[in-house]
């Protein structure tokens, strides 16, 4: 692997991880903007704007046909933190693929396209409302955020999208989509010099302005929310607690801890809840974001067992805090996470997001070998140091289902 990076005169950073053995190349624009950067009046505009990018900049332009004509796989995604436009293609089509990606980020935002795509976004919101899992996540993140912008709904609300105007979207684009707030990343078998020259020429005329993200404090409170829904037959439980951010070196220990307690198979939550038949499913993860992070656990069960599930989860976390974790638990979890990390890094497309996100948040290059070594260096003592901070003493529990009350 060979890493290279540069910063263009307009502030756009370009990074690349070249792998001469690869048979493809992947690249994408990472824009540091998402739902946490929206005002209440424009809730959902980041995701809506992602849709609008694919409507083209010139009348009659068919973005999808242009990508398909070179056999490219392409996509985009919006989160609370970032909006990413990315894809993969054979190396011989690098020039045309990068040209199409850069063109993608200069949308016309035509009124007629805006009104058409608004219907598509409203349909997505309706589909999300029909999914208990998605609804529980949205309600849980909002309750846990307690007013912090990280709890903003990525899709937005029906009311905000219905009221959103094209000029509001244009204003958001004009204050967030500066080259200085973007990263262009490449992985696989690419031509570095050609890519840098092309991106520099294509973005030279883009307006440059200062973009900042606000970092208000997060006031975590201990709370339980009951979201009663008679249409559901099962109870969907979601827990949230504060955790390390992307910039915190404790992030890897937090991943191991969450795997020990709630990894999909073989964790304490698995043996106590799923294997015992108490819950249909249960798991936990550590989620690191920009100057913000959290642990989240989930369980799905029959309503008449919800109280017992909550007590069992409390017992699992209390036992970990009081008695720590075992060496073999830590070792198994590290190997499981490391294996997943290596498997996810086997292709240029799978390496693109880790490369881009690492540089966006930490301004560092971390190859797969070093990432694995850092993970494997986590010790039992590192994990127990996190437990010593008592991270699960105060958090949010959301129960979505037929129950009107939860006896805990």
GROMACS .gro file of C-alpha atoms in nm:
model
  408
    1UNK     CA    1   0.000   0.000   0.000
    2UNK     CA    2   0.115   0.353  -0.074
    3UNK     CA    3  -0.047   0.658   0.087
    4UNK     CA    4  -0.039   1.006  -0.058
    5UNK     CA    5  -0.218   1.331   0.014
    6UNK     CA    6  -0.227   1.696  -0.087
    7UNK     CA    7  -0.429   2.010  -0.024
    8UNK     CA    8  -0.546   2.214  -0.321
    9UNK     CA    9  -0.543   2.594  -0.328
   10UNK     CA   10  -0.919   2.604  -0.272
   11UNK     CA   11  -0.885   2.404   0.051
   12UNK     CA   12  -1.000   2.068  -0.086
   13UNK     CA   13  -0.795   1.784   0.061
   14UNK     CA   14  -0.718   1.484  -0.161
   15UNK     CA   15  -0.597   1.155  -0.010
   16UNK     CA   16  -0.522   0.822  -0.169
   17UNK     CA   17  -0.429   0.467  -0.073
   18UNK     CA   18  -0.286   0.297  -0.381
   19UNK     CA   19  -0.285  -0.078  -0.415
   20UNK     CA   20  -0.111  -0.188  -0.734
   21UNK     CA   21  -0.250  -0.541  -0.695
   22UNK     CA   22  -0.610  -0.418  -0.708
   23UNK     CA   23  -0.822  -0.471  -1.018
   24UNK     CA   24  -1.043  -0.166  -0.961
   25UNK     CA   25  -1.035   0.184  -0.818
   26UNK     CA   26  -1.281   0.360  -0.591
   27UNK     CA   27  -1.315   0.726  -0.506
   28UNK     CA   28  -1.558   0.969  -0.352
   29UNK     CA   29  -1.630   1.311  -0.206
   30UNK     CA   30  -1.673   1.324   0.171
   31UNK     CA   31  -1.866   1.637   0.266
   32UNK     CA   32  -1.857   1.716   0.637
   33UNK     CA   33  -2.223   1.799   0.670
   34UNK     CA   34  -2.531   1.613   0.786
   35UNK     CA   35  -2.846   1.638   0.993
   36UNK     CA   36  -2.658   1.768   1.299
   37UNK     CA   37  -2.572   2.081   1.095
   38UNK     CA   38  -2.935   2.163   1.012
   39UNK     CA   39  -3.174   2.409   1.173
   40UNK     CA   40  -3.517   2.281   1.282
   41UNK     CA   41  -3.678   2.456   0.984
   42UNK     CA   42  -3.457   2.268   0.736
   43UNK     CA   43  -3.466   1.929   0.908
   44UNK     CA   44  -3.387   1.661   0.653
   45UNK     CA   45  -3.236   1.897   0.394
   46UNK     CA   46  -2.896   1.721   0.389
   47UNK     CA   47  -3.051   1.392   0.282
   48UNK     CA   48  -3.295   1.563   0.045
   49UNK     CA   49  -3.004   1.751  -0.116
   50UNK     CA   50  -2.818   1.421  -0.165
   51UNK     CA   51  -3.113   1.310  -0.379
   52UNK     CA   52  -3.109   1.634  -0.575
   53UNK     CA   53  -2.744   1.593  -0.670
   54UNK     CA   54  -2.843   1.310  -0.903
   55UNK     CA   55  -3.082   1.533  -1.098
   56UNK     CA   56  -2.788   1.686  -1.286
   57UNK     CA   57  -2.663   2.034  -1.353
   58UNK     CA   58  -2.774   2.072  -1.716
   59UNK     CA   59  -3.121   2.025  -1.869
   60UNK     CA   60  -3.164   1.676  -2.012
   61UNK     CA   61  -2.856   1.545  -1.834
   62UNK     CA   62  -2.891   1.183  -1.724
   63UNK     CA   63  -2.644   1.123  -1.441
   64UNK     CA   64  -2.737   0.758  -1.400
   65UNK     CA   65  -2.691   0.681  -1.768
   66UNK     CA   66  -2.345   0.842  -1.765
   67UNK     CA   67  -2.231   0.627  -1.473
   68UNK     CA   68  -2.378   0.311  -1.622
   69UNK     CA   69  -2.212   0.376  -1.957
   70UNK     CA   70  -1.871   0.301  -1.802
   71UNK     CA   71  -1.991   0.009  -1.590
   72UNK     CA   72  -1.953   0.202  -1.265
   73UNK     CA   73  -2.112   0.112  -0.934
   74UNK     CA   74  -2.204   0.434  -0.755
   75UNK     CA   75  -2.406   0.557  -0.460
   76UNK     CA   76  -2.442   0.827  -0.196
   77UNK     CA   77  -2.527   0.832   0.173
   78UNK     CA   78  -2.621   1.087   0.434
   79UNK     CA   79  -2.573   1.056   0.809
   80UNK     CA   80  -2.584   1.286   1.106
   81UNK     CA   81  -2.220   1.372   1.032
   82UNK     CA   82  -2.135   1.336   0.663
   83UNK     CA   83  -2.273   1.322   0.312
   84UNK     CA   84  -2.069   1.094   0.084
   85UNK     CA   85  -2.081   1.052  -0.295
   86UNK     CA   86  -1.877   0.753  -0.403
   87UNK     CA   87  -1.833   0.453  -0.629
   88UNK     CA   88  -1.599   0.212  -0.800
   89UNK     CA   89  -1.494   0.151  -1.158
   90UNK     CA   90  -1.224  -0.019  -1.365
   91UNK     CA   91  -0.898   0.187  -1.366
   92UNK     CA   92  -0.923   0.265  -1.738
   93UNK     CA   93  -1.241   0.464  -1.669
   94UNK     CA   94  -1.092   0.676  -1.388
   95UNK     CA   95  -1.094   0.996  -1.594
   96UNK     CA   96  -1.459   0.972  -1.690
   97UNK     CA   97  -1.569   0.854  -1.345
   98UNK     CA   98  -1.402   1.143  -1.161
   99UNK     CA   99  -1.547   1.386  -1.416
  100UNK     CA  100  -1.895   1.257  -1.342
  101UNK     CA  101  -1.844   1.267  -0.964
  102UNK     CA  102  -1.722   1.628  -0.969
  103UNK     CA  103  -2.009   1.723  -1.199
  104UNK     CA  104  -2.247   1.558  -0.953
  105UNK     CA  105  -2.158   1.811  -0.684
  106UNK     CA  106  -2.268   2.112  -0.894
  107UNK     CA  107  -2.646   2.056  -0.905
  108UNK     CA  108  -2.890   2.286  -1.080
  109UNK     CA  109  -3.155   2.243  -0.805
  110UNK     CA  110  -3.436   2.299  -1.051
  111UNK     CA  111  -3.777   2.376  -0.901
  112UNK     CA  112  -3.953   2.100  -1.094
  113UNK     CA  113  -3.695   1.840  -0.983
  114UNK     CA  114  -3.727   1.964  -0.627
  115UNK     CA  115  -4.102   1.909  -0.616
  116UNK     CA  116  -4.074   1.564  -0.773
  117UNK     CA  117  -3.798   1.447  -0.539
  118UNK     CA  118  -3.983   1.582  -0.236
  119UNK     CA  119  -4.244   1.311  -0.295
  120UNK     CA  120  -3.970   1.047  -0.298
  121UNK     CA  121  -3.830   1.170   0.035
  122UNK     CA  122  -4.176   1.184   0.192
  123UNK     CA  123  -4.226   0.823   0.085
  124UNK     CA  124  -3.897   0.727   0.256
  125UNK     CA  125  -4.014   0.892   0.578
  126UNK     CA  126  -4.343   0.699   0.557
  127UNK     CA  127  -4.153   0.372   0.501
  128UNK     CA  128  -3.934   0.446   0.803
  129UNK     CA  129  -4.245   0.504   1.014
  130UNK     CA  130  -4.365   0.155   0.915
  131UNK     CA  131  -4.043  -0.004   1.046
  132UNK     CA  132  -4.035  -0.065   1.424
  133UNK     CA  133  -3.656  -0.097   1.416
  134UNK     CA  134  -3.606   0.235   1.235
  135UNK     CA  135  -3.866   0.410   1.451
  136UNK     CA  136  -3.702   0.288   1.772
  137UNK     CA  137  -3.363   0.418   1.653
  138UNK     CA  138  -3.503   0.761   1.562
  139UNK     CA  139  -3.690   0.797   1.890
  140UNK     CA  140  -3.398   0.663   2.093
  141UNK     CA  141  -3.135   0.892   1.942
  142UNK     CA  142  -3.359   1.196   1.980
  143UNK     CA  143  -3.441   1.119   2.344
  144UNK     CA  144  -3.080   1.044   2.434
  145UNK     CA  145  -2.949   1.356   2.256
  146UNK     CA  146  -3.168   1.566   2.485
  147UNK     CA  147  -3.156   1.866   2.254
  148UNK     CA  148  -2.806   1.799   2.115
  149UNK     CA  149  -2.805   1.821   1.731
  150UNK     CA  150  -2.676   1.464   1.703
  151UNK     CA  151  -3.034   1.356   1.770
  152UNK     CA  152  -3.169   1.524   1.456
  153UNK     CA  153  -3.352   1.284   1.226
  154UNK     CA  154  -3.149   1.229   0.907
  155UNK     CA  155  -3.464   1.190   0.697
  156UNK     CA  156  -3.627   1.491   0.860
  157UNK     CA  157  -3.988   1.515   0.967
  158UNK     CA  158  -4.298   1.506   0.747
  159UNK     CA  159  -4.376   1.862   0.845
  160UNK     CA  160  -4.026   1.997   0.777
  161UNK     CA  161  -3.994   1.829   0.436
  162UNK     CA  162  -4.343   1.931   0.328
  163UNK     CA  163  -4.268   2.294   0.424
  164UNK     CA  164  -3.915   2.301   0.281
  165UNK     CA  165  -3.861   2.535  -0.015
  166UNK     CA  166  -3.611   2.507  -0.296
  167UNK     CA  167  -3.442   2.834  -0.191
  168UNK     CA  168  -3.386   2.699   0.162
  169UNK     CA  169  -3.203   2.401   0.013
  170UNK     CA  170  -2.995   2.629  -0.210
  171UNK     CA  171  -2.901   2.841   0.092
  172UNK     CA  172  -2.794   2.530   0.285
  173UNK     CA  173  -2.586   2.411  -0.010
  174UNK     CA  174  -2.421   2.752  -0.039
  175UNK     CA  175  -2.316   2.756   0.327
  176UNK     CA  176  -2.201   2.393   0.362
  177UNK     CA  177  -2.062   2.274   0.027
  178UNK     CA  178  -1.730   2.454   0.022
  179UNK     CA  179  -1.415   2.272  -0.101
  180UNK     CA  180  -1.262   2.349   0.237
  181UNK     CA  181  -1.536   2.138   0.399
  182UNK     CA  182  -1.476   1.839   0.170
  183UNK     CA  183  -1.234   1.554   0.120
  184UNK     CA  184  -1.173   1.362  -0.202
  185UNK     CA  185  -1.043   1.008  -0.138
  186UNK     CA  186  -0.916   0.737  -0.372
  187UNK     CA  187  -0.834   0.370  -0.315
  188UNK     CA  188  -0.713   0.083  -0.530
  189UNK     CA  189  -0.536   0.101  -0.868
  190UNK     CA  190  -0.561   0.471  -0.952
  191UNK     CA  191  -0.345   0.731  -1.123
  192UNK     CA  192  -0.259   0.979  -0.847
  193UNK     CA  193  -0.112   1.256  -1.059
  194UNK     CA  194  -0.393   1.240  -1.311
  195UNK     CA  195  -0.659   1.241  -1.037
  196UNK     CA  196  -0.514   1.541  -0.853
  197UNK     CA  197  -0.477   1.744  -1.172
  198UNK     CA  198  -0.830   1.660  -1.283
  199UNK     CA  199  -0.992   1.739  -0.949
  200UNK     CA  200  -0.794   2.061  -0.917
  201UNK     CA  201  -0.909   2.180  -1.260
  202UNK     CA  202  -1.269   2.069  -1.208
  203UNK     CA  203  -1.308   2.241  -0.868
  204UNK     CA  204  -1.106   2.555  -0.940
  205UNK     CA  205  -1.414   2.767  -0.992
  206UNK     CA  206  -1.606   2.641  -0.693
  207UNK     CA  207  -1.687   2.915  -0.438
  208UNK     CA  208  -1.462   2.899  -0.132
  209UNK     CA  209  -1.597   3.004   0.207
  210UNK     CA  210  -1.551   2.919   0.571
  211UNK     CA  211  -1.761   2.636   0.712
  212UNK     CA  212  -1.784   2.555   1.080
  213UNK     CA  213  -1.961   2.291   1.284
  214UNK     CA  214  -2.104   2.373   1.624
  215UNK     CA  215  -2.012   2.150   1.919
  216UNK     CA  216  -2.261   2.223   2.196
  217UNK     CA  217  -2.230   2.022   2.519
  218UNK     CA  218  -2.436   1.707   2.556
  219UNK     CA  219  -2.629   1.692   2.882
  220UNK     CA  220  -2.697   1.325   2.943
  221UNK     CA  221  -2.985   1.248   3.180
  222UNK     CA  222  -3.121   0.920   3.315
  223UNK     CA  223  -3.461   0.862   3.158
  224UNK     CA  224  -3.711   0.608   3.027
  225UNK     CA  225  -3.942   0.681   2.733
  226UNK     CA  226  -4.245   0.466   2.652
  227UNK     CA  227  -4.354   0.488   2.288
  228UNK     CA  228  -4.680   0.294   2.300
  229UNK     CA  229  -4.803   0.144   1.971
  230UNK     CA  230  -5.098  -0.096   1.971
  231UNK     CA  231  -5.022  -0.204   1.614
  232UNK     CA  232  -4.705  -0.383   1.726
  233UNK     CA  233  -4.701  -0.730   1.879
  234UNK     CA  234  -4.346  -0.717   2.018
  235UNK     CA  235  -4.156  -0.476   2.241
  236UNK     CA  236  -3.851  -0.305   2.091
  237UNK     CA  237  -3.608  -0.187   2.358
  238UNK     CA  238  -3.321   0.056   2.297
  239UNK     CA  239  -3.059   0.174   2.546
  240UNK     CA  240  -2.815   0.464   2.500
  241UNK     CA  241  -2.517   0.576   2.708
  242UNK     CA  242  -2.230   0.819   2.650
  243UNK     CA  243  -1.917   0.674   2.488
  244UNK     CA  244  -1.585   0.782   2.332
  245UNK     CA  245  -1.582   1.006   2.024
  246UNK     CA  246  -1.390   0.956   1.699
  247UNK     CA  247  -1.111   1.173   1.838
  248UNK     CA  248  -1.080   0.968   2.160
  249UNK     CA  249  -0.811   0.698   2.177
  250UNK     CA  250  -1.045   0.497   2.402
  251UNK     CA  251  -1.263   0.424   2.099
  252UNK     CA  252  -1.104   0.083   2.032
  253UNK     CA  253  -1.140  -0.030   2.392
  254UNK     CA  254  -1.505   0.077   2.371
  255UNK     CA  255  -1.553  -0.147   2.065
  256UNK     CA  256  -1.408  -0.442   2.254
  257UNK     CA  257  -1.618  -0.369   2.563
  258UNK     CA  258  -1.940  -0.351   2.362
  259UNK     CA  259  -1.851  -0.678   2.187
  260UNK     CA  260  -1.789  -0.853   2.521
  261UNK     CA  261  -2.120  -0.733   2.658
  262UNK     CA  262  -2.337  -0.741   2.348
  263UNK     CA  263  -2.166  -0.885   2.042
  264UNK     CA  264  -2.406  -1.064   1.808
  265UNK     CA  265  -2.305  -1.420   1.911
  266UNK     CA  266  -2.116  -1.533   2.219
  267UNK     CA  267  -2.155  -1.215   2.424
  268UNK     CA  268  -2.308  -1.183   2.768
  269UNK     CA  269  -2.629  -1.039   2.625
  270UNK     CA  270  -2.647  -1.324   2.376
  271UNK     CA  271  -2.614  -1.600   2.637
  272UNK     CA  272  -2.845  -1.434   2.890
  273UNK     CA  273  -3.115  -1.309   2.656
  274UNK     CA  274  -3.112  -1.487   2.319
  275UNK     CA  275  -2.974  -1.831   2.398
  276UNK     CA  276  -3.199  -1.851   2.705
  277UNK     CA  277  -3.507  -1.770   2.495
  278UNK     CA  278  -3.585  -1.454   2.688
  279UNK     CA  279  -3.550  -1.228   2.381
  280UNK     CA  280  -3.570  -1.288   2.007
  281UNK     CA  281  -3.257  -1.080   1.946
  282UNK     CA  282  -3.017  -0.863   2.143
  283UNK     CA  283  -2.692  -0.682   2.066
  284UNK     CA  284  -2.478  -0.381   2.149
  285UNK     CA  285  -2.233  -0.148   1.973
  286UNK     CA  286  -2.006   0.151   2.030
  287UNK     CA  287  -2.067   0.440   1.791
  288UNK     CA  288  -1.804   0.712   1.761
  289UNK     CA  289  -1.887   1.048   1.602
  290UNK     CA  290  -1.737   1.397   1.574
  291UNK     CA  291  -1.658   1.508   1.932
  292UNK     CA  292  -1.946   1.286   2.042
  293UNK     CA  293  -2.000   0.916   2.097
  294UNK     CA  294  -2.235   0.667   2.252
  295UNK     CA  295  -2.299   0.302   2.330
  296UNK     CA  296  -2.627   0.155   2.217
  297UNK     CA  297  -2.790  -0.177   2.304
  298UNK     CA  298  -3.108  -0.329   2.171
  299UNK     CA  299  -3.342  -0.618   2.243
  300UNK     CA  300  -3.664  -0.743   2.090
  301UNK     CA  301  -3.898  -0.954   2.300
  302UNK     CA  302  -4.255  -1.042   2.390
  303UNK     CA  303  -4.427  -0.760   2.585
  304UNK     CA  304  -4.479  -0.983   2.889
  305UNK     CA  305  -4.102  -1.039   2.911
  306UNK     CA  306  -3.991  -0.678   2.861
  307UNK     CA  307  -3.954  -0.603   3.231
  308UNK     CA  308  -3.748  -0.917   3.285
  309UNK     CA  309  -3.528  -0.830   2.985
  310UNK     CA  310  -3.461  -0.483   3.124
  311UNK     CA  311  -3.366  -0.625   3.464
  312UNK     CA  312  -3.141  -0.885   3.302
  313UNK     CA  313  -2.961  -0.616   3.100
  314UNK     CA  314  -2.915  -0.410   3.417
  315UNK     CA  315  -2.768  -0.716   3.590
  316UNK     CA  316  -2.526  -0.778   3.299
  317UNK     CA  317  -2.390  -0.425   3.311
  318UNK     CA  318  -2.382  -0.413   3.691
  319UNK     CA  319  -2.182  -0.736   3.705
  320UNK     CA  320  -1.933  -0.601   3.448
  321UNK     CA  321  -1.888  -0.281   3.648
  322UNK     CA  322  -1.837  -0.468   3.976
  323UNK     CA  323  -1.638  -0.771   3.860
  324UNK     CA  324  -1.474  -0.663   3.536
  325UNK     CA  325  -1.422  -0.881   3.230
  326UNK     CA  326  -1.225  -1.199   3.166
  327UNK     CA  327  -0.910  -1.225   2.955
  328UNK     CA  328  -1.067  -1.482   2.722
  329UNK     CA  329  -1.371  -1.259   2.664
  330UNK     CA  330  -1.146  -0.973   2.561
  331UNK     CA  331  -0.932  -1.195   2.338
  332UNK     CA  332  -1.232  -1.348   2.160
  333UNK     CA  333  -1.386  -1.008   2.100
  334UNK     CA  334  -1.063  -0.862   1.965
  335UNK     CA  335  -1.020  -1.148   1.720
  336UNK     CA  336  -1.380  -1.122   1.606
  337UNK     CA  337  -1.355  -0.747   1.542
  338UNK     CA  338  -1.012  -0.780   1.378
  339UNK     CA  339  -1.136  -1.051   1.142
  340UNK     CA  340  -1.430  -0.836   1.041
  341UNK     CA  341  -1.202  -0.538   0.988
  342UNK     CA  342  -0.968  -0.733   0.760
  343UNK     CA  343  -1.254  -0.883   0.558
  344UNK     CA  344  -1.407  -0.536   0.512
  345UNK     CA  345  -1.074  -0.407   0.378
  346UNK     CA  346  -1.019  -0.659   0.100
  347UNK     CA  347  -1.145  -0.440  -0.186
  348UNK     CA  348  -1.086  -0.074  -0.279
  349UNK     CA  349  -1.456   0.001  -0.234
  350UNK     CA  350  -1.460  -0.134   0.123
  351UNK     CA  351  -1.143   0.061   0.210
  352UNK     CA  352  -1.275   0.393   0.083
  353UNK     CA  353  -1.499   0.488   0.376
  354UNK     CA  354  -1.249   0.396   0.653
  355UNK     CA  355  -0.982   0.597   0.472
  356UNK     CA  356  -1.205   0.900   0.425
  357UNK     CA  357  -1.360   0.900   0.771
  358UNK     CA  358  -1.024   0.855   0.949
  359UNK     CA  359  -0.878   1.155   0.769
  360UNK     CA  360  -1.194   1.364   0.813
  361UNK     CA  361  -1.195   1.320   1.190
  362UNK     CA  362  -0.833   1.261   1.289
  363UNK     CA  363  -0.631   1.397   0.994
  364UNK     CA  364  -0.432   1.073   0.997
  365UNK     CA  365  -0.372   0.778   0.769
  366UNK     CA  366  -0.438   0.438   0.922
  367UNK     CA  367  -0.379   0.131   0.707
  368UNK     CA  368  -0.547  -0.200   0.779
  369UNK     CA  369  -0.242  -0.359   0.942
  370UNK     CA  370  -0.199  -0.073   1.186
  371UNK     CA  371  -0.571  -0.064   1.260
  372UNK     CA  372  -0.564  -0.436   1.342
  373UNK     CA  373  -0.249  -0.400   1.556
  374UNK     CA  374  -0.400  -0.114   1.754
  375UNK     CA  375  -0.713  -0.317   1.813
  376UNK     CA  376  -0.521  -0.625   1.922
  377UNK     CA  377  -0.316  -0.411   2.162
  378UNK     CA  378  -0.628  -0.340   2.369
  379UNK     CA  379  -0.593  -0.510   2.707
  380UNK     CA  380  -0.826  -0.634   2.976
  381UNK     CA  381  -0.703  -0.341   3.184
  382UNK     CA  382  -0.801  -0.093   2.908
  383UNK     CA  383  -1.152  -0.232   2.900
  384UNK     CA  384  -1.186  -0.228   3.276
  385UNK     CA  385  -1.058   0.130   3.286
  386UNK     CA  386  -1.362   0.223   3.079
  387UNK     CA  387  -1.588   0.029   3.315
  388UNK     CA  388  -1.430   0.214   3.608
  389UNK     CA  389  -1.573   0.536   3.462
  390UNK     CA  390  -1.920   0.385   3.520
  391UNK     CA  391  -2.046   0.469   3.169
  392UNK     CA  392  -2.373   0.277   3.205
  393UNK     CA  393  -2.491   0.443   3.524
  394UNK     CA  394  -2.681   0.714   3.339
  395UNK     CA  395  -2.853   0.676   3.004
  396UNK     CA  396  -3.174   0.654   2.806
  397UNK     CA  397  -3.410   0.361   2.759
  398UNK     CA  398  -3.678   0.374   2.490
  399UNK     CA  399  -3.949   0.106   2.473
  400UNK     CA  400  -4.152   0.091   2.152
  401UNK     CA  401  -4.441  -0.154   2.146
  402UNK     CA  402  -4.784  -0.234   2.287
  403UNK     CA  403  -4.690  -0.167   2.652
  404UNK     CA  404  -4.828   0.147   2.815
  405UNK     CA  405  -4.592   0.112   3.110
  406UNK     CA  406  -4.269  -0.073   3.175
  407UNK     CA  407  -4.221  -0.226   3.516
  408UNK     CA  408  -3.852  -0.184   3.602
   0.00000   0.00000   0.00000
